[in-house]
Amino acid sequence: MLLPVAGSFYSRTGTSVRKTVGLQLPCLSRSLPATNKRGTTVHNVVISGTGLFTPANSISNEELVQSFNAYVAQFNSDNAAAIERGEVQALSESSAAFIEKASGIKSRFVMDKQGILDPQRMKPNLPERSNDEWSILCEMGVAAARQALQRAGKTAADIDGVIVACSNLQRAYPAVSIEIQQALGVAGYGFDMNVACSSATFGIQAACNSVQLGQARALLVISPEICTAHLNFRDRDSHFIFGDGATAVVVERADLATSSYQFDIVSTRLLPQFSNNIRNNFGFLNRTSDEGQNAPDKLFVQEGRKVFREVCPMVAELVAAHLQENSINITDVKRFWLHQANLSMNHLIVKKLLGRDATVEEAPVILDTYGNTSSAGSVIAFHTYQDDLPQGALAVLSSFGAGYSIGSVILRKR
């Protein structure tokens, strides 16, 4: 089902992108009157503040490789006879140079360092908390939200709801968004949503729609990501990919915004296209089957080459079409805050759009120090590299990942 939204949804058939238009209310396409009566007027919408929570611990490629190679040596030693007989395949070591060349990642922030680097464990050690304590996702989300509120010049009383949009939620219920509402003292409504790495941009469109149509004055979109908890640190091809972090965005009526960090939400576009090439089969039904409960597919798995080959042109095509529909020349876009998954992917996407290599100012990178933080990545780039843009500058916030899912948000600096 397609909802009447500010932007449009896209579907993909074969090799072409087809737009399915809902209610045509692209943000700021014209000047619209504002009123305090909810549900009767279409409002212009801005992002008025962003926030970031960064974990205290960081793991370098060299540290990660030392742990991984220790595991490999132990595995090959323990299975030497079976390897000799051809019954077990020997594992290969990794290297810091391989990781950086394959991904562009040099280090990543993590919620727990010791457990990940222990060759006997190789996963975060995050003890279960009492139900009377904040959950760990709530704690991360609150920290990011408080910074976003401060930058927006808002208090909890100014916010009418919370959307938690991330790739992994630590429990089925109650919703983390409602827990964060209580922690912050936010009234209104809250819900959780998951569109993997595109969760933040999908959440921003949902928030924009609600604010635009008068259902809320302002909403928080929060993306707390503990990606290291669903990563197989024993897999050479993926053990280096993810890091942890959390972001928050205040989406607000333009006529109520007062901050110095405002961006008009010009338009939003979303594209889902089902694919098994990025997948995680962990879920509540796992316990009902006696087979495969701890199999590798209950963590992050991907067909990396297929993802690269298929997703890059889809993202470039969607963003180009989105800009064209809003009568924006690609040369007028001053910045691309892209999903921070792989440096080569970002280079290729922007090159397809610009027809040349992008400068680091045009397509800033935080991947090298944060790793892939899933839905938080593009917003971390936005949060970190926005203050230098001049008034009126146009930019694109875009995420893409499992689903497949792609989100594009056109922004204008106020």
Coordinates of C-alpha atoms in Angstrom, one line a residue:
M1 CA 0.0 0.0 0.0
L2 CA 1.3 3.5 -0.9
L3 CA 0.5 6.3 1.5
P4 CA -0.3 9.9 0.4
V5 CA 3.1 11.5 1.1
A6 CA 5.1 14.6 0.6
G7 CA 7.4 12.8 -1.8
S8 CA 7.1 9.8 -4.1
F9 CA 7.8 6.1 -3.9
Y10 CA 9.7 4.4 -6.7
S11 CA 9.5 0.8 -7.9
R12 CA 11.9 -0.9 -10.1
T13 CA 11.0 -3.2 -13.0
G14 CA 13.8 -4.8 -14.9
T15 CA 16.4 -2.1 -15.3
S16 CA 14.2 1.0 -15.2
V17 CA 13.0 3.0 -12.2
R18 CA 9.2 3.7 -12.2
K19 CA 7.7 6.5 -10.0
T20 CA 4.5 5.8 -8.1
V21 CA 3.2 9.2 -7.0
G22 CA 1.2 9.8 -3.9
L23 CA -0.2 13.1 -2.9
Q24 CA 2.0 15.7 -4.7
L25 CA 3.2 17.9 -1.9
P26 CA 6.9 18.3 -2.5
C27 CA 8.3 20.3 0.4
L28 CA 8.8 24.0 -0.4
S29 CA 7.7 23.8 -4.0
R30 CA 5.8 26.9 -3.3
S31 CA 5.1 29.2 -0.4
L32 CA 2.3 27.8 1.8
P33 CA 0.3 29.5 4.6
A34 CA 0.9 28.2 8.1
T35 CA -1.6 27.9 10.9
N36 CA -1.6 26.5 14.5
K37 CA -4.7 24.4 13.8
R38 CA -3.5 20.9 13.1
G39 CA -4.5 18.8 10.1
T40 CA -5.9 21.6 7.9
T41 CA -2.8 23.3 6.4
V42 CA 0.3 22.1 4.6
H43 CA 3.4 23.4 6.3
N44 CA 6.9 23.9 5.1
V45 CA 9.3 21.6 6.9
V46 CA 13.0 21.9 8.0
I47 CA 15.6 19.9 9.7
S48 CA 16.5 22.3 12.5
G49 CA 19.1 20.2 14.5
T50 CA 21.2 17.1 14.4
G51 CA 22.8 15.1 17.1
L52 CA 25.5 12.4 17.4
F53 CA 26.5 9.8 20.0
T54 CA 29.9 8.3 19.5
P55 CA 31.1 5.4 21.6
A56 CA 34.2 5.9 23.8
N57 CA 36.1 3.0 22.3
S58 CA 37.6 2.6 18.9
I59 CA 39.2 -0.4 17.2
S60 CA 41.9 0.2 14.5
N61 CA 42.3 -2.2 11.5
E62 CA 45.6 -3.4 13.0
E63 CA 43.9 -4.3 16.3
L64 CA 41.1 -6.1 14.5
V65 CA 43.5 -8.0 12.3
Q66 CA 45.6 -9.1 15.2
S67 CA 42.6 -10.7 16.9
F68 CA 41.3 -12.2 13.7
N69 CA 44.6 -13.7 12.7
A70 CA 45.0 -15.2 16.2
Y71 CA 41.6 -16.9 15.7
V72 CA 42.7 -18.1 12.3
A73 CA 45.9 -19.6 13.6
Q74 CA 44.0 -21.4 16.4
F75 CA 41.3 -22.7 14.1
N76 CA 43.9 -24.0 11.6
S77 CA 45.9 -25.6 14.4
D78 CA 42.8 -27.3 16.0
N79 CA 41.7 -28.6 12.6
A80 CA 45.1 -29.5 11.1
A81 CA 44.4 -33.1 10.6
A82 CA 41.0 -32.5 9.0
I83 CA 42.5 -29.8 6.8
E84 CA 45.2 -32.2 5.7
R85 CA 42.6 -34.8 4.7
G86 CA 40.6 -32.1 2.8
E87 CA 37.6 -32.3 5.1
V88 CA 37.9 -28.8 6.4
Q89 CA 39.1 -25.7 4.5
A90 CA 41.9 -23.8 6.1
L91 CA 41.2 -20.1 7.0
S92 CA 43.2 -17.3 5.5
E93 CA 44.6 -14.4 7.5
S94 CA 43.5 -10.8 7.0
S95 CA 45.5 -7.6 6.9
A96 CA 45.0 -3.9 7.6
A97 CA 46.0 -3.1 4.0
F98 CA 43.4 -5.5 2.6
I99 CA 40.6 -3.9 4.8
E100 CA 41.4 -0.4 3.8
K101 CA 41.6 -1.2 0.1
A102 CA 38.4 -3.2 0.2
S103 CA 36.3 -0.7 2.1
G104 CA 38.1 2.6 2.9
I105 CA 37.7 1.9 6.6
K106 CA 40.7 2.5 8.9
S107 CA 39.0 2.2 12.3
R108 CA 35.5 2.0 13.9
F109 CA 33.9 3.1 17.2
V110 CA 32.4 0.3 19.2
M111 CA 30.2 -0.1 22.3
D112 CA 32.5 -2.9 23.6
K113 CA 36.1 -3.4 22.5
Q114 CA 37.4 -6.1 24.8
G115 CA 34.8 -8.7 23.8
I116 CA 35.3 -8.1 20.1
L117 CA 39.1 -8.4 20.3
D118 CA 39.1 -11.6 22.4
P119 CA 39.9 -14.4 19.9
Q120 CA 37.9 -16.8 22.2
R121 CA 34.8 -14.6 22.0
M122 CA 34.8 -12.2 19.0
K123 CA 31.6 -10.4 19.8
P124 CA 30.7 -7.5 22.0
N125 CA 30.1 -8.2 25.7
L126 CA 27.0 -6.2 26.5
P127 CA 25.5 -7.5 29.8
E128 CA 21.7 -7.8 29.9
R129 CA 20.1 -4.9 31.8
S130 CA 17.3 -4.8 34.3
N131 CA 13.9 -3.8 32.9
D132 CA 14.0 -0.9 35.3
E133 CA 17.1 0.5 33.6
W134 CA 17.3 2.3 30.3
S135 CA 18.0 -0.1 27.5
I136 CA 21.3 0.4 25.7
L137 CA 19.6 1.6 22.5
C138 CA 17.6 4.1 24.6
E139 CA 20.8 5.4 26.3
M140 CA 22.5 5.9 22.9
G141 CA 19.4 7.5 21.4
V142 CA 18.8 9.9 24.3
A143 CA 22.4 11.1 24.1
A144 CA 22.0 11.9 20.4
A145 CA 18.6 13.4 20.8
R146 CA 19.7 15.8 23.5
Q147 CA 22.4 17.2 21.3
A148 CA 19.9 17.5 18.4
L149 CA 17.5 19.3 20.7
Q150 CA 20.2 21.7 21.8
R151 CA 21.2 22.5 18.3
A152 CA 17.6 23.0 17.3
G153 CA 17.0 25.3 20.3
K154 CA 14.1 23.1 21.5
T155 CA 13.1 21.3 24.6
A156 CA 11.1 18.0 25.0
A157 CA 7.9 20.1 25.4
D158 CA 8.4 21.3 21.7
I159 CA 8.5 17.7 20.3
D160 CA 5.3 15.8 19.5
G161 CA 6.7 12.4 18.9
V162 CA 9.7 10.1 18.4
I163 CA 10.5 7.8 15.5
V164 CA 13.3 5.3 16.1
A165 CA 14.6 4.2 12.7
C166 CA 17.4 1.7 12.7
S167 CA 18.6 -1.6 11.3
N168 CA 18.4 -3.7 14.5
L169 CA 16.1 -3.3 17.5
Q170 CA 17.2 -5.1 20.6
R171 CA 13.7 -6.4 21.5
A172 CA 10.3 -7.0 20.0
Y173 CA 8.4 -4.8 22.4
P174 CA 7.9 -2.4 24.0
A175 CA 9.0 0.0 21.3
V176 CA 12.3 1.7 21.9
S177 CA 10.8 4.9 20.7
I178 CA 8.3 4.9 23.5
E179 CA 11.1 4.2 26.0
I180 CA 13.0 7.2 24.7
Q181 CA 9.9 9.4 24.9
Q182 CA 9.6 8.6 28.6
A183 CA 13.3 9.2 29.1
L184 CA 13.2 12.6 27.4
G185 CA 9.8 13.6 28.6
V186 CA 8.3 13.8 25.1
A187 CA 4.6 13.7 24.7
G188 CA 2.7 12.7 21.6
Y189 CA 3.4 9.4 19.7
G190 CA 6.3 7.1 19.0
F191 CA 7.0 4.1 16.8
D192 CA 10.0 2.0 15.7
M193 CA 10.8 1.3 12.0
N194 CA 13.4 -0.8 10.2
V195 CA 14.5 -0.3 6.6
A196 CA 18.0 -1.4 7.3
C197 CA 20.7 1.1 6.2
S198 CA 18.0 3.4 4.7
S199 CA 16.0 3.6 8.0
A200 CA 17.0 7.2 8.7
T201 CA 16.0 8.7 5.4
F202 CA 12.8 6.7 5.4
G203 CA 12.2 8.0 8.9
I204 CA 12.8 11.5 7.8
Q205 CA 10.2 11.2 5.1
A206 CA 7.7 9.8 7.6
A207 CA 8.4 12.7 10.0
C208 CA 8.3 15.3 7.2
N209 CA 4.9 14.0 6.1
S210 CA 3.5 14.2 9.6
V211 CA 4.8 17.7 10.2
Q212 CA 3.8 18.9 6.8
L213 CA 0.2 17.8 7.2
G214 CA -0.1 19.3 10.7
Q215 CA 0.0 16.1 12.7
A216 CA 3.0 17.3 14.7
R217 CA 4.9 20.5 15.3
A218 CA 8.2 18.7 15.5
L219 CA 9.5 15.1 15.6
L220 CA 12.7 13.4 16.5
V221 CA 14.1 10.8 14.2
I222 CA 16.6 8.7 16.1
S223 CA 18.9 6.0 14.7
P224 CA 20.8 4.1 17.4
E225 CA 23.0 1.4 15.8
I226 CA 25.0 -1.4 17.5
C227 CA 26.0 -3.0 14.2
T228 CA 28.9 -4.9 15.8
A229 CA 26.3 -7.1 17.6
H230 CA 25.1 -8.6 14.3
L231 CA 28.5 -8.9 12.7
N232 CA 30.4 -12.2 12.3
F233 CA 33.9 -11.3 13.4
R234 CA 35.1 -14.7 12.3
D235 CA 34.3 -14.0 8.6
R236 CA 37.3 -12.6 6.7
D237 CA 35.1 -10.9 4.1
S238 CA 33.0 -8.9 6.5
H239 CA 34.6 -8.8 10.0
F240 CA 35.8 -5.2 9.5
I241 CA 32.7 -3.6 8.0
F242 CA 30.6 -2.2 10.9
G243 CA 30.9 0.2 13.8
D244 CA 28.5 1.6 16.4
G245 CA 26.9 5.0 16.9
A246 CA 23.6 6.9 17.1
T247 CA 22.2 10.0 15.4
A248 CA 19.1 12.1 15.9
V249 CA 17.4 14.7 13.7
V250 CA 14.8 17.3 14.6
V251 CA 12.2 17.6 11.8
E252 CA 10.2 20.8 12.4
R253 CA 7.7 23.2 11.0
A254 CA 9.6 26.0 9.3
D255 CA 7.6 28.8 10.8
L256 CA 8.4 27.5 14.3
A257 CA 12.2 26.9 13.7
T258 CA 14.6 29.3 15.4
S259 CA 18.0 27.5 15.2
S260 CA 21.1 28.4 13.2
Y261 CA 21.3 25.0 11.7
Q262 CA 18.2 24.9 9.5
F263 CA 17.8 23.0 6.2
D264 CA 14.7 23.2 4.2
I265 CA 13.4 19.7 3.2
V266 CA 12.9 20.4 -0.4
S267 CA 11.8 16.9 -1.4
T268 CA 12.1 13.2 -0.4
R269 CA 12.1 10.1 -2.5
L270 CA 12.2 6.4 -1.5
L271 CA 12.9 3.2 -3.5
P272 CA 12.5 -0.3 -2.3
Q273 CA 13.5 -3.3 -4.4
F274 CA 13.6 -6.8 -2.8
S275 CA 16.9 -8.6 -2.8
N276 CA 18.5 -11.4 -0.8
N277 CA 22.0 -10.1 -1.5
I278 CA 22.1 -8.4 2.0
R279 CA 20.4 -10.4 4.6
N280 CA 20.1 -11.3 8.3
N281 CA 17.8 -14.2 9.2
F282 CA 17.8 -13.6 13.0
G283 CA 14.3 -13.4 14.4
F284 CA 11.8 -14.6 16.9
L285 CA 10.9 -17.7 14.9
N286 CA 14.5 -19.0 15.1
R287 CA 13.7 -20.7 18.4
T288 CA 10.9 -22.7 16.8
S289 CA 13.3 -24.6 14.6
D290 CA 15.9 -27.1 15.9
E291 CA 18.2 -26.5 13.0
G292 CA 20.5 -23.5 12.3
Q293 CA 19.8 -21.4 15.4
N294 CA 23.5 -20.3 15.5
A295 CA 24.2 -20.5 11.8
P296 CA 26.1 -17.7 10.1
D297 CA 22.9 -16.5 8.3
K298 CA 21.6 -15.3 11.7
L299 CA 24.1 -12.5 11.5
F300 CA 24.9 -10.1 8.6
V301 CA 25.6 -11.8 5.3
Q302 CA 26.0 -10.3 1.9
E303 CA 27.0 -10.9 -1.7
G304 CA 29.3 -7.9 -1.8
R305 CA 30.1 -7.9 -5.5
K306 CA 26.5 -8.2 -6.5
V307 CA 25.5 -5.4 -4.1
F308 CA 28.1 -3.2 -5.6
R309 CA 27.1 -3.9 -9.2
E310 CA 23.4 -3.5 -8.6
V311 CA 23.1 -0.8 -6.0
C312 CA 25.4 1.8 -7.4
P313 CA 23.5 2.5 -10.6
M314 CA 20.2 2.3 -8.8
V315 CA 21.3 5.1 -6.4
A316 CA 22.7 7.3 -9.1
E317 CA 19.6 6.9 -11.2
L318 CA 17.2 7.6 -8.4
V319 CA 19.1 10.7 -7.2
A320 CA 19.4 12.1 -10.7
A321 CA 15.7 11.6 -11.4
H322 CA 14.8 13.1 -8.0
L323 CA 16.9 16.3 -8.8
Q324 CA 15.5 16.5 -12.3
E325 CA 11.9 16.4 -11.1
N326 CA 12.7 19.3 -8.8
S327 CA 14.3 21.3 -11.7
I328 CA 17.7 21.1 -10.0
N329 CA 20.8 20.8 -12.1
I330 CA 23.4 18.4 -10.7
T331 CA 26.0 21.2 -10.9
D332 CA 23.9 23.2 -8.4
V333 CA 24.3 20.5 -5.7
K334 CA 27.1 21.5 -3.4
R335 CA 27.2 18.4 -1.2
F336 CA 26.3 14.7 -1.1
W337 CA 26.0 13.1 2.3
L338 CA 25.9 9.5 1.2
H339 CA 25.5 6.2 3.1
Q340 CA 28.9 5.4 4.6
A341 CA 29.3 1.7 3.7
N342 CA 32.1 1.5 1.1
L343 CA 34.4 4.3 -0.2
S344 CA 34.5 2.9 -3.8
M345 CA 30.7 2.7 -3.9
N346 CA 30.4 6.4 -3.0
H347 CA 33.1 7.4 -5.4
L348 CA 31.3 5.5 -8.2
I349 CA 27.9 6.9 -7.4
V350 CA 29.0 10.5 -7.3
K351 CA 31.1 10.1 -10.4
K352 CA 28.0 8.8 -12.3
L353 CA 26.1 11.8 -11.1
L354 CA 28.7 14.5 -11.7
G355 CA 30.5 12.9 -14.7
R356 CA 33.8 13.4 -12.8
D357 CA 35.5 12.5 -9.5
A358 CA 34.0 14.3 -6.6
T359 CA 36.1 16.4 -4.2
V360 CA 36.1 15.5 -0.5
E361 CA 34.2 18.7 0.1
E362 CA 31.4 17.6 -2.3
A363 CA 31.2 14.0 -0.9
P364 CA 32.6 14.0 2.6
V365 CA 33.6 10.8 4.3
I366 CA 33.3 9.6 7.9
L367 CA 33.6 5.9 6.9
D368 CA 37.3 5.9 7.6
T369 CA 36.9 6.5 11.3
Y370 CA 33.4 5.3 12.0
G371 CA 33.1 2.3 9.7
N372 CA 29.7 1.4 8.4
T373 CA 27.2 2.5 11.0
S374 CA 24.2 1.5 8.9
S375 CA 21.3 4.0 9.0
A376 CA 23.4 6.4 11.1
G377 CA 26.2 6.8 8.6
S378 CA 24.8 9.4 6.1
V379 CA 23.4 11.4 9.1
I380 CA 26.8 11.4 10.8
A381 CA 28.3 12.8 7.6
F382 CA 25.5 15.4 7.5
H383 CA 26.0 16.3 11.1
T384 CA 29.8 16.6 10.8
Y385 CA 30.0 18.4 7.5
Q386 CA 27.2 21.0 7.3
D387 CA 28.2 24.1 9.0
D388 CA 30.5 25.4 6.2
L389 CA 27.7 25.5 3.6
P390 CA 26.5 29.0 2.6
Q391 CA 22.9 30.1 2.8
G392 CA 20.9 28.7 -0.1
A393 CA 23.3 25.8 -0.8
L394 CA 21.6 22.7 -2.1
A395 CA 22.6 19.2 -0.9
V396 CA 21.5 15.6 -1.0
L397 CA 21.2 13.2 1.9
S398 CA 21.1 9.7 0.6
S399 CA 21.1 6.2 2.1
F400 CA 21.0 2.8 0.6
G401 CA 21.3 -0.8 1.7
A402 CA 19.5 -4.0 2.5
G403 CA 16.1 -4.5 1.1
Y404 CA 17.3 -3.2 -1.3
S405 CA 16.3 0.2 0.0
I406 CA 17.3 3.7 -1.2
G407 CA 16.3 7.1 0.3
S408 CA 17.0 10.5 -1.2
V409 CA 16.4 13.8 0.7
I410 CA 17.1 17.1 -1.1
L411 CA 18.0 19.9 1.4
R412 CA 18.6 23.6 1.1
K413 CA 20.6 25.5 3.7
R414 CA 18.6 28.4 5.2

